[in-house]
Amino acid sequence: MKNKAAPSVTVLRAFHSNLSKRNAENDLVVNGIEIYSMKIDSKVTSRFARNVITSQAVNRGNVHKEVFFDVELPKTAFITNFSMTIDGVTYPGYIKEKEAAKQQYEKAVSKGQTAGLVKASGRKTEKFTVSVNIAAASKVTFELTYEELLKRQFGKYEMFIKVKPKQLVKDFEVDVKLCQTGYCNLKDVEILLKVEYHGHSHWPTDELKAHDNISSEPLGESLPTCFTAGFYLEAWQIDISIFEPQGITELEAEGTFITNDLQNVIKKTFSDKKGHISFKPTLDQQRTCANCSQSLLDGDFTVKYDVKRTTPDNLQVNLTADSFALLNGLSLHGKCQGAVKASCSLKGRELIIVNGYFVHFFAPTNLPQLPKNIIFVIDISGSMSGREIEQTREALLKILDDIRDDDFFNFILFGSDVHTWKEKLIKATPENLDEARKFVRGIDTEGMTNLYGGIMKGIEILNAAHEEKFVPKRSASIIIMLTDGQPNVGISNTEDIRTHVKKAIEGKYPLYNLGFGYGVDYGFLEKMALENKGLARRIYPDSDSALQLQGFYDEVSNPMLMDVELHYPENEISGLTKNSFKHFYDGSEIVVAGRFADINQNSLTVDVKGEGANDVLSFTTQHDAEQTAKAFQEQEYIFGDYIERLWAYLTIEQLLEKRTAATGEEKENLTAEVLDLSLKYKFVTPLTSMVVTKPEDYDNQAGIADKMTEAPPLYFSSPTWYTSVDGDPHFIISVPQKEDAICFNINEKPGDVLSLINDPVTGITVNGELIGDKRANSDAKSQNTYFGKLGIANKYLNLKVTVTSEKITIQNGNEKTAFTWLDSVTLQQEGLTLVINKEKNLVLSMGGGASFVVVLHQVWKKHPLHQDFLGLYTLKSHKLSEQTHGLLGQFFHPIDFTILEIHPGSDPKKPDATMIIKNKELTVTRGWQKDYRKDPKHGIDIPCWFVHNNGAGLIDGVHTDYIVSTYIEHLTNAEIKV
């Protein structure tokens, strides 16, 4: 809704009130709540997007109801504002330093409110969720604003909007628009309200005049040039306006949920510098079928566009406020130097200056492609078996089809050992490509994860190729590494690996790390990539994993320039963002922003240099804003100080990248700089939080919205996803799609044996025997028990592994081998890979299936009560069949739950809630359990919803059904009574 004159709102509210009485629809009300308006309003100016999502709801019930506002927004976006308006009273969100927000969070928790309002919800999105309790007949308006810089990939900018209203929304639009040049006096303007109501148009002027409560006040003395009084009620709408000073060449809009009937609902127009897209489905168009009350609006809405490129780059410079009115079309003067004489005719440069800030876009499009030297370093450890290795082979075969004949390439495989296809880089001749395809088809899994050996071998081969001048001087070198696990053979300390890799590469080429699934140490992969001018990307384990792998390769497969540098006058510019780039890839764009030392400066000269396929690219861009005074006369399309905010966004994004790999004083300085900018420009970043205020009535408390990161936030930990049992004994069940976990305890007596995992298809079974303290603790309400012995077996391989706190015994048929925890062992034999890390843990996999980590907990030998015990963590549990059962095994299949009615519990720091799971309602408590994999002594707190009474209602059957006779002798025949 756009409010520029209050009286116009009075008119519209009166008219809406009358129509609402006539048009109540039962299928629009879900649990007593009707969402009568949903609008997504986006403005894009020079790639920088500001998105405002507004939702309006009313409580149609006769008692208080909880209203939820769920929005999925891009992970690359920063939230900048949020507010709730309840019956005319606005409750805003405040952005604070995370530590300050933490204190308010802890206070809120004591009242029953949990944190984590922003959570990862998909590959591209994170979810913002807030709820509020409102009285009967009350209305609430939610408004969320977020901003992002649209990235260019494959020659187009992409805006991604998640559409998921969850229920039908009425089609009722009121729109008044008055436009003319100059300013207008509205006293004598007759306003006509056109109402689109269920497909019929009305001009209800007479009806409006009949209402006593309609204001007869004039609508204002003077209003801006283009005045829009719009009030979108009972409507579902997406509205996107795009303004690009360079001009728009193409504009696309599509949705995964768009049917043939909805295709014509998308309205798209563009001409010269402006583009507009709207999507306003009627009530009937939203239905899944003619008489259905469910909405088919569930999916992704994507907008793609590109701009005109008449010059190699585009420099946009925002002037002071006094100069803003003079800004018109941009004039660029290019000066060619060096061997690339055609550079002045290259397309793709833009410079904008506003209020002492500038942004420079660089995207040349008609350069010859550089040959590339690419090494694929592939993890073939046992955990990659099955679908992962099949999808990897599939992706590599498709990549081989796209490699150019002037490229060089090689494959490095690492399991426990390192294997190379060739000892040096090989040119992509047809014969060599055919041989490579045969090699790829034969790739199979084996052993553990010698990541260090694999990556260092790839660097060694690439370095040798350059030193021996085996590859062209003007060629782009790249290493792409794919792994699904963590290093556990050779050098396994990740800090040591990073040090060696950085020293070996020496900044000569980028390293791209792809993490397959959730078992990887993504933070390690990201740091190592950023330190070596690359990036990390997660590959999601799904049916399209091969396409994800191929898609990443496509992004980096067409290098056009190397060592690109954009130089600006040092004495004139401060706060410059990254201006040096190892590679420029076809279809992408380089963006640099900065600010002038003198805010009144309105001209800029830029020198651009880069290594092309044939010679050095060098040219100079000059921009004089006084000569180009008409670029931004369409001020209705421009939102405020967008260039300054674009600069802040880009600066924060790049400083956060640097901070990822920084340590010590450097990290402290980067943290302070990011925090200062985040607070100044009101961005929710990993260092800030938004405190969401709510009315104090009806059990509403404050909540906190955080920016999600791949690494754990400061106080809302995001675990690596696995299922485990540890402690006395604590079971942790991960639910990756919710970035959350469920936990429960099992309280039984020492000597009992519990069935943990039982898979009749793969033959893998895991049982655990409980032990207690050395003597009973008379002060404790219940006695502690732990796992003192674990039995892991595969009946098809005739393998049994027994683990106690003193030794590890392997039985292969009739042969037995024993080790102690004082040994450091890497063992490989048919169907079994075992690594013992002295006095810490062991990693075991059988038959290329799931992997298990057993953690040793050691206590003081003279402790009067406690004794050593074990913890079990499962990795790659999807390798087991759908028939897997057991206290842990039953949760290897997807599980979902919903949390409702969070309220204070018996412990003020641990709120209770209602969990809906397996069609049951359970009372659960928000708490923490320990993950001891990386810190066996102290552990790391993992947040989870605790299910009481031995997991009653969560586990199949009752917990005593999982007690079996022995831990190992009859292990392979263990059955569960469910």
PDB file of C-alpha atoms in Angstrom, residues 178-191 217-225 227:
ATOM      1  CA  LEU A 178      -3.044  10.309 -10.690  1.00  0.00           C
ATOM      2  CA  CYS A 179      -0.108  11.430 -12.835  1.00  0.00           C
ATOM      3  CA  GLN A 180       0.769  14.700 -14.498  1.00  0.00           C
ATOM      4  CA  THR A 181       3.787  16.897 -14.897  1.00  0.00           C
ATOM      5  CA  GLY A 182       4.701  19.308 -12.138  1.00  0.00           C
ATOM      6  CA  TYR A 183       2.613  19.478  -8.951  1.00  0.00           C
ATOM      7  CA  CYS A 184      -1.164  19.271  -8.871  1.00  0.00           C
ATOM      8  CA  ASN A 185      -3.908  20.682  -6.650  1.00  0.00           C
ATOM      9  CA  LEU A 186      -6.310  17.869  -5.817  1.00  0.00           C
ATOM     10  CA  LYS A 187      -9.153  19.947  -4.389  1.00  0.00           C
ATOM     11  CA  ASP A 188     -11.089  19.870  -7.652  1.00  0.00           C
ATOM     12  CA  VAL A 189     -10.045  16.369  -8.809  1.00  0.00           C
ATOM     13  CA  GLU A 190     -12.890  13.859  -8.983  1.00  0.00           C
ATOM     14  CA  ILE A 191     -11.653  10.468  -7.763  1.00  0.00           C
ATOM     15  CA  GLU A 217     -12.094  16.544   3.320  1.00  0.00           C
ATOM     16  CA  PRO A 218      -9.932  17.589   0.355  1.00  0.00           C
ATOM     17  CA  LEU A 219      -7.199  15.117  -0.432  1.00  0.00           C
ATOM     18  CA  GLY A 220      -4.351  17.552  -0.076  1.00  0.00           C
ATOM     19  CA  GLU A 221      -3.071  20.863  -1.304  1.00  0.00           C
ATOM     20  CA  SER A 222      -0.159  19.637  -3.407  1.00  0.00           C
ATOM     21  CA  LEU A 223       1.206  16.225  -4.160  1.00  0.00           C
ATOM     22  CA  PRO A 224       4.277  14.936  -6.028  1.00  0.00           C
ATOM     23  CA  THR A 225       4.306  14.587  -9.777  1.00  0.00           C
ATOM     24  CA  PHE A 227       0.773  10.335  -7.041  1.00  0.00           C
TER      25      PHE A 227
END
